[in-house]
Coordinates of N, CA and C in Angstrom, one line a residue:
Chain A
X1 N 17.6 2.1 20.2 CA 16.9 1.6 21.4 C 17.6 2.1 22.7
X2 N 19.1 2.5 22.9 CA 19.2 2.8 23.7 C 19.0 4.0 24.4
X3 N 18.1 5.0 23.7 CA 18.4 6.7 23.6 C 16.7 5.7 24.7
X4 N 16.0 5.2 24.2 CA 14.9 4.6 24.7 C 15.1 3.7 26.3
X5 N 16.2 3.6 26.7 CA 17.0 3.2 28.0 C 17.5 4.6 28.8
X6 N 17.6 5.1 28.2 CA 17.4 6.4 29.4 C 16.2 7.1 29.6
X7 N 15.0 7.4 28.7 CA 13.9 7.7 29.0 C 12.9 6.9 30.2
X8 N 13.6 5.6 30.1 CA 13.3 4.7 31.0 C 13.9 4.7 32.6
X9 N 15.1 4.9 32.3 CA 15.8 4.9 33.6 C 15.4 6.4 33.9
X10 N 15.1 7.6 33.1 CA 14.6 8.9 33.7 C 13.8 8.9 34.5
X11 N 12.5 7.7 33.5 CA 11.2 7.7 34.4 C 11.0 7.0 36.1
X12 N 12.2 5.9 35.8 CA 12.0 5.4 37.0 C 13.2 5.4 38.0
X13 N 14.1 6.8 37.8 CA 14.8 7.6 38.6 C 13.7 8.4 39.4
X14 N 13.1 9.2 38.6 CA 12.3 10.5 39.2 C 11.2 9.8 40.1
X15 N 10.8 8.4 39.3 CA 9.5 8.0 40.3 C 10.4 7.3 41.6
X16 N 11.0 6.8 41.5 CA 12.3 6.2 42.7 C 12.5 7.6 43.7
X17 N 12.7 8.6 43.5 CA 12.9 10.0 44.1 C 11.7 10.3 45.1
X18 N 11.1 10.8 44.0 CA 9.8 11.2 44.3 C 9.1 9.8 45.9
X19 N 8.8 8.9 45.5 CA 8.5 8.1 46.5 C 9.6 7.7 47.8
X20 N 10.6 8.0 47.6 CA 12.1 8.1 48.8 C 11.2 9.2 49.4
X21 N 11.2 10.6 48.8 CA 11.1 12.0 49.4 C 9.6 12.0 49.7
X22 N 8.8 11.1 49.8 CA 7.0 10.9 50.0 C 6.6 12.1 49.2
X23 N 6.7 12.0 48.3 CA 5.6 13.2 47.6 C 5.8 12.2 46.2
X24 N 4.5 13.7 45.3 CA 4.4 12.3 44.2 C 5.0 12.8 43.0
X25 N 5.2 12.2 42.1 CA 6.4 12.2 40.4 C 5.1 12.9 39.8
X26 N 5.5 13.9 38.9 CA 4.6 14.1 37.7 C 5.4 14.5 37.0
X27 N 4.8 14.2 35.2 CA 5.9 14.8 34.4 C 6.0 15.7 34.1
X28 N 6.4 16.2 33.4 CA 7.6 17.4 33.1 C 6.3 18.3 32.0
X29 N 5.9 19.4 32.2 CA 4.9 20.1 31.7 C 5.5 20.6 30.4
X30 N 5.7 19.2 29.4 CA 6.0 19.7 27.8 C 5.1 20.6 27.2
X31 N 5.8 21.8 26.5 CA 4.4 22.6 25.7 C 4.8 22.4 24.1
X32 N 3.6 22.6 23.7 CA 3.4 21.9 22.2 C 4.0 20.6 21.5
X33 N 3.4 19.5 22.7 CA 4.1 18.6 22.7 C 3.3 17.9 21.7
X34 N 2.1 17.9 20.7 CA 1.8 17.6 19.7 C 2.3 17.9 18.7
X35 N 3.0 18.6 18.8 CA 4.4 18.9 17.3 C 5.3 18.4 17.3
X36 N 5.7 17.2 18.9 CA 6.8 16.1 18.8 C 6.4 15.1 17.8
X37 N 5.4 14.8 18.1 CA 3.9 13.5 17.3 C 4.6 13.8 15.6
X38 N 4.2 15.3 15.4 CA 3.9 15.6 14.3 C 5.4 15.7 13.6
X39 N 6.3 15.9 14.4 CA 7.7 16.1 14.0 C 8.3 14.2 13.8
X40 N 8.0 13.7 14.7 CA 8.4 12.4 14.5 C 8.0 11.5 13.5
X41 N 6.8 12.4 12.7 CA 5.8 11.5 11.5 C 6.9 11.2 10.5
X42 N 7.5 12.1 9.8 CA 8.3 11.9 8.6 C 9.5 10.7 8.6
X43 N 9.9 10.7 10.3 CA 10.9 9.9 9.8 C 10.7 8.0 10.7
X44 N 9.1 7.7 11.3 CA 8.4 7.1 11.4 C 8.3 6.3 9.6
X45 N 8.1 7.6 8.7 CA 7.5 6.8 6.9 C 8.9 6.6 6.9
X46 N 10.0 7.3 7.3 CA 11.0 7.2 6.3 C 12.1 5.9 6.9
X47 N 11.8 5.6 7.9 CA 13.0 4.8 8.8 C 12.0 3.5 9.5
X48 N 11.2 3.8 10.2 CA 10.3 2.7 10.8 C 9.4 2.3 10.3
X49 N 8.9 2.5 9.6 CA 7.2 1.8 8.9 C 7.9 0.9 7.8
X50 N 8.0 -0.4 7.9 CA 8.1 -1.1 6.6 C 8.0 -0.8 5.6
X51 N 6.4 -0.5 5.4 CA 5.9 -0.5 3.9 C 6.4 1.1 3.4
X52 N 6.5 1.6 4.0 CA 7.0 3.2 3.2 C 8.8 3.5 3.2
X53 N 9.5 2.7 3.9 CA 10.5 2.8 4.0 C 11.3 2.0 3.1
X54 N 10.8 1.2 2.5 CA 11.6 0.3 1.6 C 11.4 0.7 0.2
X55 N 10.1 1.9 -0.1 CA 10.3 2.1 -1.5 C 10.9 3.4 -1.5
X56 N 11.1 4.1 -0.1 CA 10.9 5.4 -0.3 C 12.5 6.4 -0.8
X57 N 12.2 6.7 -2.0 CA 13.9 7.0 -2.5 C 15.0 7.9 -1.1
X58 N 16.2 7.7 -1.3 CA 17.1 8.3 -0.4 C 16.8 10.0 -0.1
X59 N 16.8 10.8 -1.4 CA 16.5 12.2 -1.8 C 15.4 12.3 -0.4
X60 N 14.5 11.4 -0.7 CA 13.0 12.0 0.0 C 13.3 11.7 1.3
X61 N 14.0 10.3 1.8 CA 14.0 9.9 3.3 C 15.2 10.7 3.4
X62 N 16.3 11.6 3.3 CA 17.0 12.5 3.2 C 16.3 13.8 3.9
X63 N 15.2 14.3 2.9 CA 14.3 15.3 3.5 C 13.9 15.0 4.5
X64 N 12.9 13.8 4.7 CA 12.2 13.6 5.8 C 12.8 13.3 7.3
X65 N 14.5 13.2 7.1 CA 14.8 13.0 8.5 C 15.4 14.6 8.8
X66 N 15.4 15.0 7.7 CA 16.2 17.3 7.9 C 14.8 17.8 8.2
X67 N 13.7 17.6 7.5 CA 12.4 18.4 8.4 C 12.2 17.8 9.7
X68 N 11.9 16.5 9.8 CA 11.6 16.0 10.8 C 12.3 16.6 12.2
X69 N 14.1 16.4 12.1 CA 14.6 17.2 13.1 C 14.6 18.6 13.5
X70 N 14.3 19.4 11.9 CA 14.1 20.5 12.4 C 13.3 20.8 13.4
X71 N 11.6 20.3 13.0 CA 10.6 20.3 13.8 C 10.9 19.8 15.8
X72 N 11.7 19.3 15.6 CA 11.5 18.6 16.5 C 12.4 19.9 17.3
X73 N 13.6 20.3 16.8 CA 14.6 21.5 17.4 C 13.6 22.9 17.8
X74 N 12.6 23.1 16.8 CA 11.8 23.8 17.7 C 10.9 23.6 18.4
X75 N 10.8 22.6 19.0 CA 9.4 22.0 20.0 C 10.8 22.1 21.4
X76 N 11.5 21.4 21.1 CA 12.8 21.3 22.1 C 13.1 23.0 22.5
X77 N 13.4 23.6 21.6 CA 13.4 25.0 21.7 C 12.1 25.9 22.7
X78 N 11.4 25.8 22.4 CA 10.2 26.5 23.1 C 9.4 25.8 24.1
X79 N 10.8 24.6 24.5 CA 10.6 24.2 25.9 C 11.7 24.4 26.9
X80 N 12.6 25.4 26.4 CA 13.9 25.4 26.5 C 14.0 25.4 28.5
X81 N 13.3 25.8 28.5 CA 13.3 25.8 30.5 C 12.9 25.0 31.4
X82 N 12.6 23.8 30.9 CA 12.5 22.6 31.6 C 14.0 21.9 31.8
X83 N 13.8 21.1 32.8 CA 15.6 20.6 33.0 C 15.7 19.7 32.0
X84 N 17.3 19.6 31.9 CA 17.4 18.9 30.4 C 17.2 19.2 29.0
X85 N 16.4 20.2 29.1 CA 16.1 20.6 27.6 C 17.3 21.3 27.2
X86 N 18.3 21.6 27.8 CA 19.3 22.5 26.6 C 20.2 21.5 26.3
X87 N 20.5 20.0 27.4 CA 21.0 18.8 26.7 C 20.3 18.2 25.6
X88 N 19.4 18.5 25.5 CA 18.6 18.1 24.2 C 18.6 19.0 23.1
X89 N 18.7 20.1 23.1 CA 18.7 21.1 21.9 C 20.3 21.0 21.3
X90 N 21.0 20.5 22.4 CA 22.2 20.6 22.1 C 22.6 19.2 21.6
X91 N 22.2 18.5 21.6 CA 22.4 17.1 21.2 C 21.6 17.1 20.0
X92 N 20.2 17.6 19.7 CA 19.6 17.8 18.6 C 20.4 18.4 17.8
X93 N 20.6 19.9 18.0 CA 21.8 20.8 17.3 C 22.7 20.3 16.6
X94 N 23.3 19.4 17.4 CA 24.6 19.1 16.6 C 24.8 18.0 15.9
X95 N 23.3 17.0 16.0 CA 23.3 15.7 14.9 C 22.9 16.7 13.7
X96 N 21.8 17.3 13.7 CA 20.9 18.0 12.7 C 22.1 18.9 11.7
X97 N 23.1 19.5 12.7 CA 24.3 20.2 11.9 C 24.7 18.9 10.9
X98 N 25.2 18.2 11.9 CA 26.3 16.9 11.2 C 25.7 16.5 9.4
X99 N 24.2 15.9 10.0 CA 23.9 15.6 9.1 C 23.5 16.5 8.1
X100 N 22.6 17.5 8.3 CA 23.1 18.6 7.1 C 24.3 19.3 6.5
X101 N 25.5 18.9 7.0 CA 26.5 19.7 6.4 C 27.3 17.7 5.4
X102 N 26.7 16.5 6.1 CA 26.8 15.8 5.2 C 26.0 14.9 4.2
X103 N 25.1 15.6 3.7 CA 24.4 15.6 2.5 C 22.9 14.9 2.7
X104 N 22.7 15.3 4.3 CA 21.2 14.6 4.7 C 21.3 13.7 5.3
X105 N 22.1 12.8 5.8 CA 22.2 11.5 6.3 C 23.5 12.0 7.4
X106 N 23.1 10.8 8.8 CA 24.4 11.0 9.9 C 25.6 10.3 9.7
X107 N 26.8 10.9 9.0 CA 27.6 10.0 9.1 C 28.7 9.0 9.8
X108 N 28.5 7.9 9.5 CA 29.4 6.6 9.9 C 30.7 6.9 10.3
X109 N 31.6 7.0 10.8 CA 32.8 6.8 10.6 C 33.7 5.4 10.3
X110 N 34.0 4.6 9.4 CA 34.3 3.5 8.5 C 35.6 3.8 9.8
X111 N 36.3 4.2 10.3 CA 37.4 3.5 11.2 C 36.7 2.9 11.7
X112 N 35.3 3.7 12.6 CA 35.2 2.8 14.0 C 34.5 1.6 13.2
X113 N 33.3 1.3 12.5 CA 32.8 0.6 11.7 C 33.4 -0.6 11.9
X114 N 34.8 -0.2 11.0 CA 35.9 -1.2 10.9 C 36.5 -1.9 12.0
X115 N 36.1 -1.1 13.2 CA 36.8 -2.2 14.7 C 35.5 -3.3 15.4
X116 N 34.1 -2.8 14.4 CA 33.2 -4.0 14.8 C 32.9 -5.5 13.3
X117 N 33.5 -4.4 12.4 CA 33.1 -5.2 11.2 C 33.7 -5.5 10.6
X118 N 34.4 -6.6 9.8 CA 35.3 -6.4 9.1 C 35.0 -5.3 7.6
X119 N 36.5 -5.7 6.7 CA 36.5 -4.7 6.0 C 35.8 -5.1 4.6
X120 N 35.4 -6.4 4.6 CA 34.6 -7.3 3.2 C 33.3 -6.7 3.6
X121 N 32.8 -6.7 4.9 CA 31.7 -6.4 5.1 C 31.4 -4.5 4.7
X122 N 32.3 -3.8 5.1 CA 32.2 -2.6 4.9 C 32.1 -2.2 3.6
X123 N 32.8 -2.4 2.6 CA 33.4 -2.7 1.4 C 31.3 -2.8 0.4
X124 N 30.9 -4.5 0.7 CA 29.5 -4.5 0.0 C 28.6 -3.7 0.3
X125 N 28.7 -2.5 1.4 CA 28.4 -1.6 1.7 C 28.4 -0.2 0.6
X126 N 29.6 0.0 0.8 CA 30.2 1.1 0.1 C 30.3 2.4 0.5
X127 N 31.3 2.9 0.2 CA 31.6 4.3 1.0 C 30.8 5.3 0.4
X128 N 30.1 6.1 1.3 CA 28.8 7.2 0.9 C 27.5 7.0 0.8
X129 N 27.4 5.0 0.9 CA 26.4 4.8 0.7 C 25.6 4.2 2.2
X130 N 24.0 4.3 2.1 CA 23.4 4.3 3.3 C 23.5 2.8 3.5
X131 N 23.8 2.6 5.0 CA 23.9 1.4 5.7 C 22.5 0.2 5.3
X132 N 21.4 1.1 5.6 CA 20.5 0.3 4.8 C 18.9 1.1 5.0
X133 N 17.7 0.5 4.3 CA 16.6 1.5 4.6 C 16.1 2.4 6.2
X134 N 16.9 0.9 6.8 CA 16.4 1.6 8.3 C 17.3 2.5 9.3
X135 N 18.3 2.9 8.2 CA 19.3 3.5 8.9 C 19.0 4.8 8.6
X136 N 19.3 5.6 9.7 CA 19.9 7.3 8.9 C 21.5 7.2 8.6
X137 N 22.2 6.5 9.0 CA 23.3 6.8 8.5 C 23.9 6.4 7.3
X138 N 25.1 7.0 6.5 CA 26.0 6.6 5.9 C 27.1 6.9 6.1
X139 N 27.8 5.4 5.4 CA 29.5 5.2 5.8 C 30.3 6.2 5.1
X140 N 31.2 7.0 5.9 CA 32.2 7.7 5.0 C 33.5 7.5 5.9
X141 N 34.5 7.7 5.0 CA 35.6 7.9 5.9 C 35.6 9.0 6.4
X142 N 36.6 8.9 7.9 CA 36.4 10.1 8.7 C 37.6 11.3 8.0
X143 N 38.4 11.3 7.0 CA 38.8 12.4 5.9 C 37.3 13.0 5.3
X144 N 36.7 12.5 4.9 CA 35.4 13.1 4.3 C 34.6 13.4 4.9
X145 N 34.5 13.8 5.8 CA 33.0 14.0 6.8 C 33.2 15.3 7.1
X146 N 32.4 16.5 7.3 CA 32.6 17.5 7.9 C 31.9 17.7 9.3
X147 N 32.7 18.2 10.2 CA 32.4 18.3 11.6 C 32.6 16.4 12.2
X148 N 33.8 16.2 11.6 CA 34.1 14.5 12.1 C 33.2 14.7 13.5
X149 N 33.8 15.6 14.1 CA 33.6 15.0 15.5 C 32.7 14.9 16.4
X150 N 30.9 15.3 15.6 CA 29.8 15.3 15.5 C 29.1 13.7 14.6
X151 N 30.1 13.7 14.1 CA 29.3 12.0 13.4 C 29.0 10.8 14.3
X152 N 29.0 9.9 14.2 CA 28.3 8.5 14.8 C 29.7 8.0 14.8
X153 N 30.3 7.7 16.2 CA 32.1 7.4 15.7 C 32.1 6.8 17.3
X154 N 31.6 6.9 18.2 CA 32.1 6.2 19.5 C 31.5 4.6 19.6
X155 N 32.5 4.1 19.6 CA 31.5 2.4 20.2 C 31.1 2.8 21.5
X156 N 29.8 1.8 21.5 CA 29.3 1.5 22.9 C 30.3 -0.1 23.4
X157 N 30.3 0.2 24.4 CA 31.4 -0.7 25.8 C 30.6 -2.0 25.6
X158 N 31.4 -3.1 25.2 CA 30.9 -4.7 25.0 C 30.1 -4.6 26.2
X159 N 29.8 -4.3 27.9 CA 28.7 -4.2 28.5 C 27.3 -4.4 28.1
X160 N 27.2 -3.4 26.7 CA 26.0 -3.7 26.2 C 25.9 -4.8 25.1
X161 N 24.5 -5.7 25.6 CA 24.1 -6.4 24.1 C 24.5 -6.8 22.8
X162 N 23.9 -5.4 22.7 CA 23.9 -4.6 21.4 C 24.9 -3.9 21.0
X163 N 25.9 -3.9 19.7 CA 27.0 -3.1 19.6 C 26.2 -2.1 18.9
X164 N 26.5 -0.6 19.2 CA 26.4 0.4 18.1 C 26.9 1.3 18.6
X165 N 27.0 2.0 17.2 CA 27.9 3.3 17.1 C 27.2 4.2 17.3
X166 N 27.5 5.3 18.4 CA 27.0 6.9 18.5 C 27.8 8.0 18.7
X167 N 26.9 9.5 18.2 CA 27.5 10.4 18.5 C 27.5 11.2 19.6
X168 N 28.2 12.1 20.1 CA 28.2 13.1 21.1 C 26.8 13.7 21.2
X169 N 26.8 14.0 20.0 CA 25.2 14.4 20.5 C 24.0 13.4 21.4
X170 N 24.2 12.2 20.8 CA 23.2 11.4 20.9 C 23.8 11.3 23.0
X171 N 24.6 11.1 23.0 CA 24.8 11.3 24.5 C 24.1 12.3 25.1
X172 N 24.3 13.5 25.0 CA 23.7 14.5 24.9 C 22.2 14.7 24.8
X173 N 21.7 13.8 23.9 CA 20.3 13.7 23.8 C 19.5 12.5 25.1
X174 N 20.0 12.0 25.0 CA 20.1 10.4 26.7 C 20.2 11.1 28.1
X175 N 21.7 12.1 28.1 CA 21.5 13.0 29.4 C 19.9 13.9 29.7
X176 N 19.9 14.7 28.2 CA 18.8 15.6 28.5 C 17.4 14.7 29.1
X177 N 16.9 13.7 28.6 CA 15.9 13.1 28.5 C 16.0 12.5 30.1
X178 N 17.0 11.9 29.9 CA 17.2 11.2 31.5 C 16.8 12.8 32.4
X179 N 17.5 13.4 32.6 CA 17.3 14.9 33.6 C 16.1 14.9 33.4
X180 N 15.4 15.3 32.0 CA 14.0 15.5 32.2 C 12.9 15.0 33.3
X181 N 13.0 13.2 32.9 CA 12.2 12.4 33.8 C 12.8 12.2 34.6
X182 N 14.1 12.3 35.5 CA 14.5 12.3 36.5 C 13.8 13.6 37.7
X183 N 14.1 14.5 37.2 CA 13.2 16.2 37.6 C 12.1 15.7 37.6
X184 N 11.6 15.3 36.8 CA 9.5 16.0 36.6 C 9.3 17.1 36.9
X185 N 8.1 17.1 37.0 CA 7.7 18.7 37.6 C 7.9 19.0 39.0
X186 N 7.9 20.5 39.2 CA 7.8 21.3 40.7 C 6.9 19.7 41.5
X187 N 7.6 20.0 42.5 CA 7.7 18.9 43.9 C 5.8 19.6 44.3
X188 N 4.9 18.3 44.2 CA 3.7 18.4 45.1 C 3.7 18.4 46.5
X189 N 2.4 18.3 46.9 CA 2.6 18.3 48.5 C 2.8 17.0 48.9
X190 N 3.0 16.6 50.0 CA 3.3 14.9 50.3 C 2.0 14.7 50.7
X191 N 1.0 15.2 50.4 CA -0.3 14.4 50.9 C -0.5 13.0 49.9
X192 N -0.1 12.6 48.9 CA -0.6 11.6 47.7 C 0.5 10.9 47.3
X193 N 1.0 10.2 48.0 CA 2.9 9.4 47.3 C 2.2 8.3 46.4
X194 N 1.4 8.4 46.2 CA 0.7 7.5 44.9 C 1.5 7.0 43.8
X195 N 2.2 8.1 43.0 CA 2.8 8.0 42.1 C 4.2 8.4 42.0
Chain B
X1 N -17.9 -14.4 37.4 CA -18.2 -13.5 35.9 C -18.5 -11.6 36.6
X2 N -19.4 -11.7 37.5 CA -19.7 -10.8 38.2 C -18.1 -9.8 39.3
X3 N -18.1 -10.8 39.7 CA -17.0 -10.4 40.7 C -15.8 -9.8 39.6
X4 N -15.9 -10.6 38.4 CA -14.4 -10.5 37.6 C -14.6 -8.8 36.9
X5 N -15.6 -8.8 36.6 CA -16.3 -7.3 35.9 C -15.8 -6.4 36.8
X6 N -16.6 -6.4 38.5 CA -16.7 -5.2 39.1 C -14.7 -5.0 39.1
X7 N -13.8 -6.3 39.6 CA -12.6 -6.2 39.0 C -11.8 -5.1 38.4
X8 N -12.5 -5.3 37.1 CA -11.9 -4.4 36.2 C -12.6 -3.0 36.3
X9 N -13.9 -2.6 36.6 CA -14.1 -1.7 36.5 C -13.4 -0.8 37.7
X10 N -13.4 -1.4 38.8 CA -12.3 -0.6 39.9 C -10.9 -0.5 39.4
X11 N -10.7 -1.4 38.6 CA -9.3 -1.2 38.1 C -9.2 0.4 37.3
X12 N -10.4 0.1 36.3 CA -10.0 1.4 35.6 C -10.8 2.3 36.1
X13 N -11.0 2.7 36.8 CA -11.2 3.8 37.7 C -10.5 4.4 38.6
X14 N -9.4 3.5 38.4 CA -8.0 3.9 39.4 C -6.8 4.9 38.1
X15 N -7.3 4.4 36.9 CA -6.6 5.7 35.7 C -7.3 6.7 35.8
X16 N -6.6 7.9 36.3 CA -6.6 9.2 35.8 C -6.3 9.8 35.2
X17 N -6.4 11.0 35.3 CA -6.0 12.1 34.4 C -4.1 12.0 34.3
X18 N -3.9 11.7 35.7 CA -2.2 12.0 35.6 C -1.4 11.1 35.0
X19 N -2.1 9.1 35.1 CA -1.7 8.2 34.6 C -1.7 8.5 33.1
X20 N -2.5 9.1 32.2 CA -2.4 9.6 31.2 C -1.7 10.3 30.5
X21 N -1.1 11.7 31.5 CA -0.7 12.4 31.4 C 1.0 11.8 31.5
X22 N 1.4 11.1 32.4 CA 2.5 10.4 32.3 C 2.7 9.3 30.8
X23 N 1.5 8.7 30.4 CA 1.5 7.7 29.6 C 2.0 8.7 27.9
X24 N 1.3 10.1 27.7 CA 1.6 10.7 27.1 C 2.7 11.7 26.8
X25 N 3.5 11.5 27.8 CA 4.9 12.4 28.1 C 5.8 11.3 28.1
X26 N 5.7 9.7 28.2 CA 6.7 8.6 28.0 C 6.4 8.7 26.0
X27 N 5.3 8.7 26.0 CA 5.5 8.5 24.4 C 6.1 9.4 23.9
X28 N 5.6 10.6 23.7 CA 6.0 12.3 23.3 C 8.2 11.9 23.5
X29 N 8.1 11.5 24.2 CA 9.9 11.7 24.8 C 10.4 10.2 24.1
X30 N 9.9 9.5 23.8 CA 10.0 8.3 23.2 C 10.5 9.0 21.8
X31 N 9.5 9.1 21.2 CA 9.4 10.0 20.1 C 10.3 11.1 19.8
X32 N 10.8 11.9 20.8 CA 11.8 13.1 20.5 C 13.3 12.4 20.6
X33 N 13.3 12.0 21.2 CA 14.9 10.7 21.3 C 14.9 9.7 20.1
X34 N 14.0 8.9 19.9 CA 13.9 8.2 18.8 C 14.5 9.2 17.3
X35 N 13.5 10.5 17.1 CA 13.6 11.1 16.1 C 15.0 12.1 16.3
X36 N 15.1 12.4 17.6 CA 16.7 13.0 17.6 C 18.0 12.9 17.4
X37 N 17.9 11.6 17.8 CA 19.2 10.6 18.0 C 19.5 9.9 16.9
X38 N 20.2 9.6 16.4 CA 20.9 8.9 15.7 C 21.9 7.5 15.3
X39 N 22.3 6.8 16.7 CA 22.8 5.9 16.6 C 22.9 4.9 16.1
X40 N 24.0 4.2 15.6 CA 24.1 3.0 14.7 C 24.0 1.6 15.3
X41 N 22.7 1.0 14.7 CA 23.1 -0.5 16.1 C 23.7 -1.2 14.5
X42 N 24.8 -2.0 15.0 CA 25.5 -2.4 13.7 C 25.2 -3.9 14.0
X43 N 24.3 -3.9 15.1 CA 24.2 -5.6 15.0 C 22.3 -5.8 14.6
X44 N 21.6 -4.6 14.0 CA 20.9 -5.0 13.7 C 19.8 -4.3 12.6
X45 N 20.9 -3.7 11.7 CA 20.5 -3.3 10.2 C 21.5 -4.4 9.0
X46 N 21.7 -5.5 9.4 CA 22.0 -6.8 8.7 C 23.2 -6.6 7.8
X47 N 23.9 -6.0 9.0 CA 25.5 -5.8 8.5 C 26.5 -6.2 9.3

């Protein structure tokens, strides 16, 4: 939810802007932005939809979140020249590494884990195993993980709510998105501050 | 009943093309962050 707090605060940066400078916000001219849709379907079955996510074996929700990203790395790709997009390919890039080089799933790092959870809790978990149907991640220690420093390992600042754990990338992916909607498109005329 | 109709139809006559256009570039980016990102909320996958 919070990668979904910057697309928000993008949106209502750039419309904040745009209305300061009297001219009007429009978004950002995504191309083949129906293969985000289509890229985000697999892991929609595999992570968010109830009914397909609770039967749906590891192996397959494994696939569906390594295609799903791919898809999505080249839609991000062949928009590479909009603002923010190379914080996004590059925040894509390097979850989609992480998690392919650790066996389809983003891994946990069990230190940090361990400074929100205890260790009985980590423990009926199990090391290697996925946090749970709605998660992409799994817990491993940070000795096992390849590209540690790409995994899911920073706490978020008691500030927030919500405690959770992210990676560099995912930063990275929050910057791009925020830039994005912050920019919008080429600056209109000031005849319409409408929007 | 009358007054409340014409209401809404001036309302939605005030959606355009761009309102749209915006409505479908919040979702599309909803979507590429959701599906990009990866973060653990540890306070609400029931661990």
């Amino acid at each position: 939810m919070i990668l979904l707090v910057a697309v928000i605060l993008g949106w209502l940066t750039g419309w904040g802007l745009a209305r300061w400078q009297g001219r009007s916000w429009l978004p950002p001219d995504i191309k083949f932005s129906v293969f985000l849709v289509i890229g985000f379907l697999p892991q929609w079955l595999a992570f968010y939809f109830e009914p397909t996510r609770r039967w749906m074996p590891d192996q397959i929700a494994s696939f569906c979140l390594v295609l799903s990203q791919a898809i999505l790395l080249g839609c991000v790709f062949l928009n590479i020249r909009l603002p923010g997009m190379p914080f996004l390919l590059l925040g894509l890039g390097g979850n989609l590494l992480v998690i392919v080089a650790n066996g389809g799933f983003m891994p946990l790092v069990a230190e940090s884990a361990l400074r929100l959870l205890s260790a009985d809790v980590l423990h009926s978990i199990g090391f290697g195993a996925r946090i749970s149907h709605a998660s992409k991640d799994i817990l491993l220690m940070e000795s096992a993980i390849r590209f540690p420093w790409l995994a899911d390992r920073f706490i978020a600042p008691p500030i927030f709510d919500q405690r959770f754990i992210y990676s560099i990338g995912d930063v990275s992916i929050a910057l791009g998105a925020f830039l994005l909607l912050a920019t919008g498109r080429k600056i209109q005329s000031l005849s319409n501050p409408e929007m | 009943m009358k007054n409340t109709f014409e209401k809404i139809q001036f309302s939605l006559t005030k959606i355009n093309k761009t309102h749209l256009q915006i409505l479908w570039v919040l979702i599309v980016l909803a979507m590429l962050v959701l599906g990009a990102g990866a973060p653990e909320d540890v306070g609400g996958v029931g661990i």
